[in-house]
PDB file of C-alpha atoms and ligand atoms in Angstrom:
ATOM      1  CA  MET A   1      20.349 -19.889  -6.646  1.00 95.00           C
ATOM      2  CA  LYS A   2      18.133 -16.698  -6.527  1.00 97.00           C
ATOM      3  CA  PHE A   3      19.364 -14.284  -3.672  1.00 98.00           C
ATOM      4  CA  MET A   4      17.181 -11.293  -3.499  1.00 98.00           C
ATOM      5  CA  PHE A   5      17.694  -8.095  -1.262  1.00 98.00           C
ATOM      6  CA  ASP A   6      15.270  -7.778   1.483  1.00 98.00           C
ATOM      7  CA  THR A   7      14.594  -4.231   1.199  1.00 98.00           C
ATOM      8  CA  ALA A   8      13.149  -0.914  -0.654  1.00 98.00           C
ATOM      9  CA  ASN A   9      15.668   1.601   0.358  1.00 98.00           C
ATOM     10  CA  ILE A  10      16.830   2.609  -2.626  1.00 98.00           C
ATOM     11  CA  GLU A  11      20.054   3.843  -2.551  1.00 97.00           C
ATOM     12  CA  ASP A  12      21.298   0.294  -1.276  1.00 97.00           C
ATOM     13  CA  ILE A  13      19.213  -1.361  -4.147  1.00 97.00           C
ATOM     14  CA  LYS A  14      21.291   0.851  -6.356  1.00 97.00           C
ATOM     15  CA  GLU A  15      24.664   0.560  -4.803  1.00 96.00           C
ATOM     16  CA  TYR A  16      24.749  -3.169  -4.336  1.00 97.00           C
ATOM     17  CA  LYS A  17      22.339  -3.998  -7.488  1.00 96.00           C
ATOM     18  CA  ASP A  18      25.872  -4.684  -9.326  1.00 96.00           C
ATOM     19  CA  ILE A  19      28.033  -6.057  -6.529  1.00 96.00           C
ATOM     20  CA  PHE A  20      25.744  -8.247  -5.615  1.00 96.00           C
ATOM     21  CA  PRO A  21      23.829 -11.423  -8.044  1.00 92.00           C
ATOM     22  CA  ILE A  22      20.493 -10.408  -7.138  1.00 96.00           C
ATOM     23  CA  THR A  23      17.292 -11.312  -8.954  1.00 98.00           C
ATOM     24  CA  GLY A  24      14.501  -9.194  -7.238  1.00 98.00           C
ATOM     25  CA  ILE A  25      14.284  -6.882  -3.926  1.00 98.00           C
ATOM     26  CA  THR A  26      11.227  -7.978  -1.463  1.00 98.00           C
ATOM     27  CA  SER A  27       9.621  -5.825   1.058  1.00 98.00           C
ATOM     28  CA  ASN A  28       7.105  -5.388   4.146  1.00 97.00           C
ATOM     29  CA  PRO A  29       5.184  -2.983   5.785  1.00 97.00           C
ATOM     30  CA  SER A  30       7.690  -3.328   7.976  1.00 97.00           C
ATOM     31  CA  ILE A  31      10.675  -2.714   6.051  1.00 97.00           C
ATOM     32  CA  ILE A  32       8.840   0.138   4.258  1.00 96.00           C
ATOM     33  CA  LYS A  33       8.667   2.250   8.015  1.00 97.00           C
ATOM     34  CA  LYS A  34      12.079   1.978   7.877  1.00 96.00           C
ATOM     35  CA  GLU A  35      11.998   4.471   5.116  1.00 96.00           C
ATOM     36  CA  GLY A  36       9.752   6.792   6.692  1.00 93.00           C
ATOM     37  CA  LYS A  37       5.929   7.581   5.152  1.00 93.00           C
ATOM     38  CA  ILE A  38       7.096   7.213   0.913  1.00 94.00           C
ATOM     39  CA  ASP A  39       5.389   8.516  -1.636  1.00 96.00           C
ATOM     40  CA  PHE A  40       4.186   4.919  -2.039  1.00 97.00           C
ATOM     41  CA  PHE A  41       3.142   3.966  -5.452  1.00 98.00           C
ATOM     42  CA  ASN A  42       5.693   5.987  -6.981  1.00 98.00           C
ATOM     43  CA  HIS A  43       8.670   4.385  -4.580  1.00 98.00           C
ATOM     44  CA  PHE A  44       8.463   1.438  -6.329  1.00 98.00           C
ATOM     45  CA  LYS A  45       7.791   2.763  -9.457  1.00 98.00           C
ATOM     46  CA  GLU A  46      11.434   4.238  -8.997  1.00 98.00           C
ATOM     47  CA  ILE A  47      12.223   0.644  -7.551  1.00 98.00           C
ATOM     48  CA  ARG A  48      11.198  -0.826 -11.258  1.00 98.00           C
ATOM     49  CA  LYS A  49      13.202   2.018 -13.147  1.00 98.00           C
ATOM     50  CA  ILE A  50      16.316   0.713 -11.403  1.00 97.00           C
ATOM     51  CA  LEU A  51      15.372  -3.356 -11.403  1.00 98.00           C
ATOM     52  CA  GLY A  52      13.723  -3.376 -14.839  1.00 97.00           C
ATOM     53  CA  PHE A  53      11.459  -5.869 -15.205  1.00 98.00           C
ATOM     54  CA  GLU A  54      13.739  -8.783 -15.378  1.00 97.00           C
ATOM     55  CA  LYS A  55      14.000  -9.002 -11.841  1.00 98.00           C
ATOM     56  CA  SER A  56      11.524  -9.511  -9.531  1.00 98.00           C
ATOM     57  CA  ILE A  57       9.277  -6.838  -6.744  1.00 98.00           C
ATOM     58  CA  HIS A  58       7.649  -8.242  -3.875  1.00 98.00           C
ATOM     59  CA  ILE A  59       5.242  -5.908  -2.088  1.00 98.00           C
ATOM     60  CA  GLN A  60       2.988  -7.503   0.939  1.00 98.00           C
ATOM     61  CA  VAL A  61      -0.445  -6.995   0.901  1.00 98.00           C
ATOM     62  CA  VAL A  62      -1.914  -4.530   4.706  1.00 98.00           C
ATOM     63  CA  ALA A  63      -5.571  -6.117   4.713  1.00 98.00           C
ATOM     64  CA  GLU A  64      -6.398  -9.032   6.684  1.00 98.00           C
ATOM     65  CA  ASN A  65      -9.349 -10.739   5.320  1.00 98.00           C
ATOM     66  CA  CYS A  66      -9.682 -12.257   1.203  1.00 98.00           C
ATOM     67  CA  GLU A  67     -12.065  -9.207   0.276  1.00 98.00           C
ATOM     68  CA  GLY A  68      -9.409  -6.628   1.595  1.00 98.00           C
ATOM     69  CA  ILE A  69      -6.388  -8.818   0.176  1.00 98.00           C
ATOM     70  CA  ILE A  70      -7.860  -8.919  -2.921  1.00 98.00           C
ATOM     71  CA  LYS A  71      -8.240  -4.969  -3.524  1.00 98.00           C
ATOM     72  CA  ASP A  72      -4.597  -4.457  -2.314  1.00 98.00           C
ATOM     73  CA  ALA A  73      -3.166  -6.582  -4.292  1.00 98.00           C
ATOM     74  CA  GLU A  74      -5.040  -5.265  -7.396  1.00 98.00           C
ATOM     75  CA  THR A  75      -4.562  -1.944  -6.433  1.00 98.00           C
ATOM     76  CA  ILE A  76      -0.347  -2.944  -6.446  1.00 98.00           C
ATOM     77  CA  LEU A  77      -0.890  -4.369  -9.610  1.00 98.00           C
ATOM     78  CA  GLU A  78      -2.743  -0.946 -11.151  1.00 98.00           C
ATOM     79  CA  ASN A  79      -0.497   1.454  -9.532  1.00 98.00           C
ATOM     80  CA  ILE A  80       2.751  -0.163  -9.904  1.00 98.00           C
ATOM     81  CA  ASP A  81       3.058  -2.872 -12.739  1.00 98.00           C
ATOM     82  CA  ASN A  82       1.258  -6.301 -13.290  1.00 97.00           C
ATOM     83  CA  LYS A  83       3.770  -8.091 -13.097  1.00 98.00           C
ATOM     84  CA  ILE A  84       4.842  -7.493  -9.390  1.00 98.00           C
ATOM     85  CA  TYR A  85       4.685 -10.585  -6.979  1.00 98.00           C
ATOM     86  CA  ILE A  86       2.003 -10.197  -4.273  1.00 98.00           C
ATOM     87  CA  LYS A  87       3.231 -11.253  -0.648  1.00 98.00           C
ATOM     88  CA  ILE A  88       0.057 -12.194   1.153  1.00 98.00           C
ATOM     89  CA  PRO A  89       0.884 -14.615   4.776  1.00 98.00           C
ATOM     90  CA  VAL A  90      -0.098 -17.831   5.223  1.00 98.00           C
ATOM     91  CA  THR A  91      -3.282 -17.311   6.742  1.00 98.00           C
ATOM     92  CA  GLU A  92      -7.054 -19.439   5.845  1.00 98.00           C
ATOM     93  CA  GLU A  93      -8.649 -15.196   4.630  1.00 98.00           C
ATOM     94  CA  GLY A  94      -4.636 -15.510   2.721  1.00 98.00           C
ATOM     95  CA  LEU A  95      -5.164 -18.790   1.358  1.00 98.00           C
ATOM     96  CA  LYS A  96      -8.338 -18.064   0.083  1.00 98.00           C
ATOM     97  CA  ALA A  97      -7.234 -14.942  -1.514  1.00 98.00           C
ATOM     98  CA  MET A  98      -3.795 -16.921  -3.074  1.00 98.00           C
ATOM     99  CA  ARG A  99      -6.366 -19.001  -4.658  1.00 98.00           C
ATOM    100  CA  LEU A 100      -8.065 -16.370  -6.246  1.00 98.00           C
ATOM    101  CA  LEU A 101      -5.501 -13.815  -7.570  1.00 98.00           C
ATOM    102  CA  LYS A 102      -3.727 -17.017  -8.447  1.00 98.00           C
ATOM    103  CA  SER A 103      -6.584 -18.302 -11.066  1.00 97.00           C
ATOM    104  CA  LYS A 104      -5.653 -14.741 -12.206  1.00 97.00           C
ATOM    105  CA  GLY A 105      -2.345 -15.137 -13.391  1.00 97.00           C
ATOM    106  CA  VAL A 106      -1.166 -12.709 -10.313  1.00 98.00           C
ATOM    107  CA  ASN A 107       2.228 -13.457  -9.288  1.00 98.00           C
ATOM    108  CA  ILE A 108       2.173 -14.581  -5.607  1.00 98.00           C
ATOM    109  CA  THR A 109       4.544 -14.904  -3.270  1.00 98.00           C
ATOM    110  CA  ALA A 110       2.990 -16.864   0.023  1.00 98.00           C
ATOM    111  CA  THR A 111       4.889 -14.880   3.355  1.00 98.00           C
ATOM    112  CA  ALA A 112       4.885 -15.302   7.467  1.00 98.00           C
ATOM    113  CA  VAL A 113       5.409 -19.171   7.181  1.00 98.00           C
ATOM    114  CA  TYR A 114       6.636 -20.607  10.389  1.00 98.00           C
ATOM    115  CA  THR A 115       5.172 -23.794   9.796  1.00 98.00           C
ATOM    116  CA  LYS A 116       5.784 -27.061   7.841  1.00 98.00           C
ATOM    117  CA  ILE A 117       1.543 -26.772   7.708  1.00 98.00           C
ATOM    118  CA  GLN A 118       1.904 -23.402   5.829  1.00 98.00           C
ATOM    119  CA  SER A 119       3.804 -24.383   3.486  1.00 98.00           C
ATOM    120  CA  LEU A 120       2.375 -27.539   2.403  1.00 97.00           C
ATOM    121  CA  LEU A 121      -0.820 -25.103   2.388  1.00 98.00           C
ATOM    122  CA  ALA A 122       0.484 -22.914   0.125  1.00 98.00           C
ATOM    123  CA  LEU A 123       1.965 -24.751  -2.369  1.00 97.00           C
ATOM    124  CA  GLU A 124      -1.351 -26.368  -2.839  1.00 96.00           C
ATOM    125  CA  THR A 125      -2.378 -22.476  -3.958  1.00 97.00           C
ATOM    126  CA  GLY A 126      -0.124 -22.580  -6.732  1.00 96.00           C
ATOM    127  CA  ALA A 127       1.549 -20.097  -4.659  1.00 98.00           C
ATOM    128  CA  ASP A 128       5.010 -19.144  -7.076  1.00 98.00           C
ATOM    129  CA  PHE A 129       7.420 -18.333  -3.722  1.00 98.00           C
ATOM    130  CA  ILE A 130       6.945 -19.270  -0.389  1.00 98.00           C
ATOM    131  CA  ALA A 131       8.704 -16.942   2.395  1.00 98.00           C
ATOM    132  CA  PRO A 132       9.876 -19.234   5.433  1.00 98.00           C
ATOM    133  CA  TYR A 133      10.910 -17.151   8.206  1.00 98.00           C
ATOM    134  CA  PHE A 134      14.204 -18.177   9.384  1.00 98.00           C
ATOM    135  CA  ASN A 135      15.270 -16.053  12.309  1.00 98.00           C
ATOM    136  CA  ARG A 136      11.777 -15.506  13.755  1.00 98.00           C
ATOM    137  CA  MET A 137      11.554 -19.602  13.566  1.00 98.00           C
ATOM    138  CA  GLU A 138      14.905 -19.988  15.720  1.00 98.00           C
ATOM    139  CA  ASN A 139      13.708 -16.885  17.882  1.00 98.00           C
ATOM    140  CA  ILE A 140      10.458 -19.524  19.273  1.00 98.00           C
ATOM    141  CA  GLY A 141      12.694 -22.791  19.069  1.00 98.00           C
ATOM    142  CA  ILE A 142      11.044 -24.072  15.549  1.00 98.00           C
ATOM    143  CA  ASN A 143      14.073 -25.675  13.584  1.00 98.00           C
ATOM    144  CA  PRO A 144      13.778 -23.913   9.854  1.00 98.00           C
ATOM    145  CA  ARG A 145      15.893 -26.367   8.430  1.00 98.00           C
ATOM    146  CA  GLU A 146      13.582 -28.877   8.747  1.00 98.00           C
ATOM    147  CA  VAL A 147      10.552 -26.403   7.717  1.00 98.00           C
ATOM    148  CA  ILE A 148      12.770 -25.198   4.840  1.00 98.00           C
ATOM    149  CA  GLU A 149      13.897 -29.459   3.937  1.00 98.00           C
ATOM    150  CA  THR A 150       9.725 -30.837   4.308  1.00 98.00           C
ATOM    151  CA  THR A 151       8.687 -27.937   1.891  1.00 98.00           C
ATOM    152  CA  ALA A 152      11.383 -29.031  -0.413  1.00 98.00           C
ATOM    153  CA  ASN A 153      11.069 -32.276  -0.417  1.00 98.00           C
ATOM    154  CA  MET A 154       7.075 -32.149  -0.892  1.00 98.00           C
ATOM    155  CA  ILE A 155       8.535 -29.876  -3.774  1.00 98.00           C
ATOM    156  CA  ASN A 156      10.642 -32.429  -5.753  1.00 97.00           C
ATOM    157  CA  LYS A 157       8.742 -35.260  -4.673  1.00 97.00           C
ATOM    158  CA  TYR A 158       5.303 -33.830  -6.605  1.00 97.00           C
ATOM    159  CA  ASN A 159       6.719 -31.428  -8.835  1.00 97.00           C
ATOM    160  CA  TYR A 160       5.312 -28.133  -8.045  1.00 97.00           C
ATOM    161  CA  SER A 161       7.159 -25.209  -9.982  1.00 97.00           C
ATOM    162  CA  THR A 162       7.384 -23.514  -6.372  1.00 98.00           C
ATOM    163  CA  GLU A 163      10.595 -22.090  -5.235  1.00 98.00           C
ATOM    164  CA  ILE A 164      11.438 -22.088  -2.034  1.00 98.00           C
ATOM    165  CA  LEU A 165      12.197 -18.200  -1.090  1.00 98.00           C
ATOM    166  CA  THR A 166      13.732 -18.148   2.809  1.00 98.00           C
ATOM    167  CA  ALA A 167      13.442 -15.286   4.683  1.00 98.00           C
ATOM    168  CA  SER A 168      14.037 -13.377   7.643  1.00 98.00           C
ATOM    169  CA  PHE A 169      17.932 -13.740   8.495  1.00 98.00           C
ATOM    170  CA  ARG A 170      20.747 -12.393  11.323  1.00 97.00           C
ATOM    171  CA  ASN A 171      23.635 -13.667   9.868  1.00 96.00           C
ATOM    172  CA  ILE A 172      25.247 -14.849   6.649  1.00 96.00           C
ATOM    173  CA  GLY A 173      25.009 -18.782   8.532  1.00 97.00           C
ATOM    174  CA  GLN A 174      21.569 -18.821   8.596  1.00 98.00           C
ATOM    175  CA  VAL A 175      21.466 -17.725   5.104  1.00 98.00           C
ATOM    176  CA  VAL A 176      24.107 -20.267   4.232  1.00 98.00           C
ATOM    177  CA  ASP A 177      21.967 -22.987   5.862  1.00 98.00           C
ATOM    178  CA  ALA A 178      18.837 -22.013   4.829  1.00 98.00           C
ATOM    179  CA  PHE A 179      20.135 -23.212   0.791  1.00 98.00           C
ATOM    180  CA  SER A 180      21.664 -26.122   1.995  1.00 98.00           C
ATOM    181  CA  SER A 181      18.419 -27.563   3.741  1.00 98.00           C
ATOM    182  CA  GLY A 182      16.502 -26.803   0.059  1.00 98.00           C
ATOM    183  CA  SER A 183      15.896 -23.338  -0.440  1.00 98.00           C
ATOM    184  CA  GLN A 184      15.961 -22.234  -4.059  1.00 98.00           C
ATOM    185  CA  ALA A 185      16.025 -18.319  -3.104  1.00 98.00           C
ATOM    186  CA  VAL A 186      16.543 -16.585  -0.256  1.00 98.00           C
ATOM    187  CA  THR A 187      16.274 -12.276   0.384  1.00 98.00           C
ATOM    188  CA  VAL A 188      18.824 -10.550   2.695  1.00 98.00           C
ATOM    189  CA  PRO A 189      19.370  -7.162   3.765  1.00 97.00           C
ATOM    190  CA  PRO A 190      22.035  -5.764   1.086  1.00 96.00           C
ATOM    191  CA  GLN A 191      23.904  -5.338   4.982  1.00 95.00           C
ATOM    192  CA  ILE A 192      24.563  -8.690   5.469  1.00 96.00           C
ATOM    193  CA  LEU A 193      25.967  -9.983   2.311  1.00 96.00           C
ATOM    194  CA  HIS A 194      28.220  -6.519   2.844  1.00 95.00           C
ATOM    195  CA  ASP A 195      29.442  -7.778   6.367  1.00 94.00           C
ATOM    196  CA  SER A 196      30.262 -11.457   5.193  1.00 94.00           C
ATOM    197  CA  LEU A 197      32.908  -9.704   2.587  1.00 95.00           C
ATOM    198  CA  MET A 198      34.120  -7.631   5.175  1.00 93.00           C
ATOM    199  CA  MET A 199      35.475  -9.995   7.770  1.00 90.00           C
ATOM    200  CA  PRO A 200      39.180  -9.545   9.333  1.00 94.00           C
ATOM    201  CA  SER A 201      40.569 -12.473   7.315  1.00 95.00           C
ATOM    202  CA  ILE A 202      39.590 -11.697   4.270  1.00 95.00           C
ATOM    203  CA  GLN A 203      41.085  -7.540   4.783  1.00 94.00           C
ATOM    204  CA  LYS A 204      44.246  -9.552   6.227  1.00 96.00           C
ATOM    205  CA  ALA A 205      45.200 -11.778   3.293  1.00 97.00           C
ATOM    206  CA  ILE A 206      44.209  -9.178   0.572  1.00 96.00           C
ATOM    207  CA  GLY A 207      46.812  -6.717   2.549  1.00 96.00           C
ATOM    208  CA  ASP A 208      49.498  -9.618   2.865  1.00 97.00           C
ATOM    209  CA  PHE A 209      49.003 -10.282  -1.298  1.00 97.00           C
ATOM    210  CA  THR A 210      49.629  -6.162  -1.568  1.00 96.00           C
ATOM    211  CA  LEU A 211      52.639  -5.802   0.323  1.00 96.00           C
ATOM    212  CA  ASP A 212      54.056  -8.606  -0.915  1.00 97.00           C
ATOM    213  CA  TRP A 213      53.540  -7.168  -4.484  1.00 97.00           C
ATOM    214  CA  GLU A 214      54.888  -4.332  -3.084  1.00 96.00           C
ATOM    215  CA  ASN A 215      57.984  -5.108  -1.946  1.00 96.00           C
ATOM    216  CA  ILE A 216      58.844  -6.365  -5.414  1.00 96.00           C
ATOM    217  CA  PHE A 217      57.429  -3.495  -7.860  1.00 96.00           C
ATOM    218  CA  GLY A 218      56.870  -1.118  -5.704  1.00 95.00           C
ATOM    219  CA  LYS A 219      53.911   0.771  -4.226  1.00 91.00           C
ATOM    220  CA  GLU A 220      52.575   2.346  -7.044  1.00 88.00           C
ATOM    221  CA  LYS A 221      52.743  -0.604  -9.626  1.00 92.00           C
ATOM    222  CA  SER A 222      49.282  -2.608 -10.626  1.00 94.00           C
ATOM    223  CA  ILE A 223      49.695  -5.071 -13.334  1.00 95.00           C
ATOM    224  CA  TYR A 224      47.989  -3.251 -15.974  1.00 94.00           C
ATOM    225  CA  ASN A 225      50.775  -0.646 -15.544  1.00 93.00           C
ATOM    226  CA  LEU A 226      53.941  -2.425 -15.199  1.00 91.00           C
TER     227      LEU A 226
HETATM  228  C1  E4P B 309      10.450 -10.814   3.958  1.00 86.54           C
HETATM  229  O1  E4P B 309      10.169 -10.215   3.704  1.00 86.54           O
HETATM  230  C2  E4P B 309      10.247 -10.710   5.243  1.00 86.54           C
HETATM  231  O2  E4P B 309       8.563  -9.978   5.499  1.00 86.54           O
HETATM  232  C3  E4P B 309      11.222 -10.589   6.245  1.00 86.54           C
HETATM  233  O3  E4P B 309      12.263 -11.022   5.569  1.00 86.54           O
HETATM  234  C4  E4P B 309      10.997 -11.022   7.484  1.00 86.54           C
HETATM  235  O4  E4P B 309      12.168 -10.544   8.233  1.00 86.54           O
HETATM  236  P1  E4P B 309      12.596 -10.092   9.374  1.00 86.54           P
HETATM  237  O5  E4P B 309      12.521 -11.048  10.554  1.00 86.54           O
HETATM  238  O6  E4P B 309      13.913  -9.492  10.289  1.00 86.54           O
HETATM  239  O7  E4P B 309      11.308  -8.794   9.929  1.00 86.54           O
END
């Protein structure tokens, strides 16, 4: 299993990277909008400094035609670093660009996946990751579990090295379902992971254990200062 953060927020990345077992971060223009008008290339260089090269950084292109997508990708690779995963939406132009970039050894994440056929076509480009949009599919009555399952079955059946990196989550139940359906990786806003451990039942259990301990050993004592 791989967890990534679906964020470009430097403070969140710094705060949560040592808590959650992340293997990278993903972004798209809407995620970048939340950060305001950032110094785009330096912002991601800073994220690279924080994460190092053993973790992956996925940045989405903006251009919609193949020529523009290639130019966006080359600019990202030149101005940030050449290990960046280029996120490309699975459209006709996107598929063409993915194939061209893959033939040059560029890391590719096929994104904006809502349907099985998008996944299957992206597999054929040799993309490293495919990103189905879990919550967005649910919003329009498409079952994301089926899309993930079909993709996972084809990966296993034909031995593709591509991994499913499910994205677009609103709650932790969706995240768990993505893994159960065959996703190898998920990208989640750190807040959703944070909230998942803040549930009252967990806090109550810990509070009860602390009270029981304090009843015997007193308030100031932990195991380390017995
Ligand atoms: C991945 O980076 C996707 O672009 C992203 O998760 C989409 O998520 P949203 O539906 O929350 O915008």
